[in-house]
Amino acid sequence: MLFPLIGLILGILAGLVFPINIPLSYAPYASIAVLAALDSVFGGLRAMGEGHFNVNIFITGFFSNALLAGFLAFLGDKLGIPIYMAAIFAFGVRIFQNLAIIRRHMLDRLFKRN
Amino acid sequence: MNNKFKGQILIAIVCFVLGLMLVAQFRSTQKSGSAMTSLQRIQELTTQLKTVIDERERLRTEVSDLRKRLNEYENSAANISQVTEAMKKELEKARMVAGLVEGTGPGIIITLDDSNVPKQPGEDPNLFLIHDEDILKVVNELFAAGAEAVSVNGQRIIATTEIRCVGPTIMVNSVRMAPPFVIQAIGNPENLESSMKMRGGIIESLEVFGIQVTIKKHDKIIMPAYEGPVRFQYFEPVKAGE
């Protein structure tokens, strides 16, 4: 549990130190990509709680989800279809579902130990 | 154990990327938040400006149309009798006083442009620009020296003309203009020129700040007529003998 936290903190620090600027026109797609990445991470946490966590699935899922989500939002914009709305809805719902499941696993573990 | 350790490292890398993305996203939304709204505002204002400009063009053609019609009426009326003929002459004179007639005559042309003196740090840049007051003073001086008609950048100075700062531009007869300013005056060229070049006069005080002034005497200046609307909403003339 320690390594991911360290990685996250390092990433935030690196982001603060090196000014990475997303061009204004790509900002909406980047936001979808961030949402997808968050979803992947929560999905990974849930899988860990359920005990069938697979590193390879997690990592490929993280990158492909983020890239695909950004690309789909971009494509939707070009075609005039608000795909990003569907993405926000789908990822948002899943993030909260995963959060609930993670909470349940944590509670289970806590009470079993006691 | 080794496998698990490797997995942890990989997850850490993923979290690292996530952190980077989060910060970049946070930055871009903070920056673009205000820019997005201002972009919208710009579009809004642009469309507003466009409609107003169209409206103004329309009104301008209407004014010239009405002027033409008025002229026709006068001419047809003048044919009827000698009384109307005399009245027409009187009207012509009144028009000349009001500045509604285009005309020519000898006079001077003054060109004013912003200073080209390199600005020193710490100096007020306003000192090196032409202000409404400068133009106002020049025009005033010209009238004082006996100018019979004055125009600024093609805008005839009449009784109700304003000369006023509007942001970085100067408005004359509700027309915005920017430097260089060409001021034409009809009158005795010698008198007008010497009134400008008077010691301690307006030109001298402008040249202190490096404002570029050129004065040219001219035998034949074409003085434009006032083209804007003439409207009296509150003023009512008192009839003679009442």
PDB file of C-alpha atoms in Angstrom, chain A residues 3-4 7-8 10-12 14-16 19-22 24 27 30-31 33-34 37 41 48 53 55 58-59 62, chain B residues 3 5-25 27-28 31-32 35-36:
ATOM      1  CA  PHE A   3       4.435   2.213  -3.009  1.00  0.00           C
ATOM      2  CA  PRO A   4       1.359   3.557  -4.798  1.00  0.00           C
ATOM      3  CA  GLY A   7       4.295   7.160  -6.544  1.00  0.00           C
ATOM      4  CA  LEU A   8       1.262   9.426  -6.377  1.00  0.00           C
ATOM      5  CA  LEU A  10       6.099  11.921  -6.454  1.00  0.00           C
ATOM      6  CA  GLY A  11       3.880  12.406  -9.497  1.00  0.00           C
ATOM      7  CA  ILE A  12       2.122  15.411  -7.965  1.00  0.00           C
ATOM      8  CA  ALA A  14       6.873  16.312 -10.478  1.00  0.00           C
ATOM      9  CA  GLY A  15       3.792  17.955 -11.968  1.00  0.00           C
ATOM     10  CA  LEU A  16       4.277  20.959  -9.726  1.00  0.00           C
ATOM     11  CA  PRO A  19       5.117  22.930 -15.712  1.00  0.00           C
ATOM     12  CA  ILE A  20       3.224  20.642 -18.060  1.00  0.00           C
ATOM     13  CA  ASN A  21       0.713  22.657 -19.995  1.00  0.00           C
ATOM     14  CA  ILE A  22      -2.150  21.092 -21.845  1.00  0.00           C
ATOM     15  CA  LEU A  24      -6.496  24.891 -24.295  1.00  0.00           C
ATOM     16  CA  ALA A  27      -8.168  20.400 -22.228  1.00  0.00           C
ATOM     17  CA  ALA A  30      -7.411  15.503 -21.203  1.00  0.00           C
ATOM     18  CA  SER A  31     -10.058  15.825 -18.516  1.00  0.00           C
ATOM     19  CA  ALA A  33      -8.474  10.907 -19.866  1.00  0.00           C
ATOM     20  CA  VAL A  34      -7.902  11.863 -16.230  1.00  0.00           C
ATOM     21  CA  ALA A  37      -7.312   6.980 -15.252  1.00  0.00           C
ATOM     22  CA  VAL A  41      -7.071   3.132 -10.269  1.00  0.00           C
ATOM     23  CA  MET A  48      -7.048  -5.852  -4.773  1.00  0.00           C
ATOM     24  CA  PHE A  53      -5.728  -8.196  -8.786  1.00  0.00           C
ATOM     25  CA  VAL A  55      -0.746  -6.167 -12.439  1.00  0.00           C
ATOM     26  CA  PHE A  58      -4.207  -3.049 -14.266  1.00  0.00           C
ATOM     27  CA  ILE A  59      -1.408  -1.304 -16.160  1.00  0.00           C
ATOM     28  CA  PHE A  62      -4.887   2.292 -17.026  1.00  0.00           C
TER      29      PHE A  62
ATOM     30  CA  ASN B   3       6.886 -10.841  -8.344  1.00  0.00           C
ATOM     31  CA  PHE B   5       7.438  -6.390  -5.370  1.00  0.00           C
ATOM     32  CA  LYS B   6       7.617  -5.809  -9.117  1.00  0.00           C
ATOM     33  CA  GLY B   7       3.874  -5.374  -9.219  1.00  0.00           C
ATOM     34  CA  GLN B   8       4.042  -2.788  -6.471  1.00  0.00           C
ATOM     35  CA  ILE B   9       6.664  -0.838  -8.388  1.00  0.00           C
ATOM     36  CA  LEU B  10       4.545  -0.900 -11.522  1.00  0.00           C
ATOM     37  CA  ILE B  11       1.537   0.329  -9.589  1.00  0.00           C
ATOM     38  CA  ALA B  12       3.676   3.090  -8.146  1.00  0.00           C
ATOM     39  CA  ILE B  13       4.629   4.124 -11.669  1.00  0.00           C
ATOM     40  CA  VAL B  14       0.981   4.198 -12.673  1.00  0.00           C
ATOM     41  CA  CYS B  15       0.185   6.330  -9.653  1.00  0.00           C
ATOM     42  CA  PHE B  16       3.064   8.611 -10.601  1.00  0.00           C
ATOM     43  CA  VAL B  17       1.507   9.120 -14.040  1.00  0.00           C
ATOM     44  CA  LEU B  18      -1.874   9.694 -12.439  1.00  0.00           C
ATOM     45  CA  GLY B  19      -0.406  12.385 -10.184  1.00  0.00           C
ATOM     46  CA  LEU B  20       1.189  14.092 -13.162  1.00  0.00           C
ATOM     47  CA  MET B  21      -2.082  14.055 -15.066  1.00  0.00           C
ATOM     48  CA  LEU B  22      -4.050  15.384 -12.126  1.00  0.00           C
ATOM     49  CA  VAL B  23      -1.704  18.319 -11.630  1.00  0.00           C
ATOM     50  CA  ALA B  24      -1.586  19.166 -15.342  1.00  0.00           C
ATOM     51  CA  GLN B  25      -5.362  19.043 -15.509  1.00  0.00           C
ATOM     52  CA  ARG B  27      -3.363  23.747 -13.894  1.00  0.00           C
ATOM     53  CA  SER B  28      -5.106  23.912 -17.238  1.00  0.00           C
ATOM     54  CA  LYS B  31      -5.812  28.898 -16.361  1.00  0.00           C
ATOM     55  CA  SER B  32      -8.592  28.346 -18.873  1.00  0.00           C
ATOM     56  CA  ALA B  35     -10.161  32.631 -20.560  1.00  0.00           C
ATOM     57  CA  MET B  36     -13.149  30.562 -21.652  1.00  0.00           C
TER      58      MET B  36
END
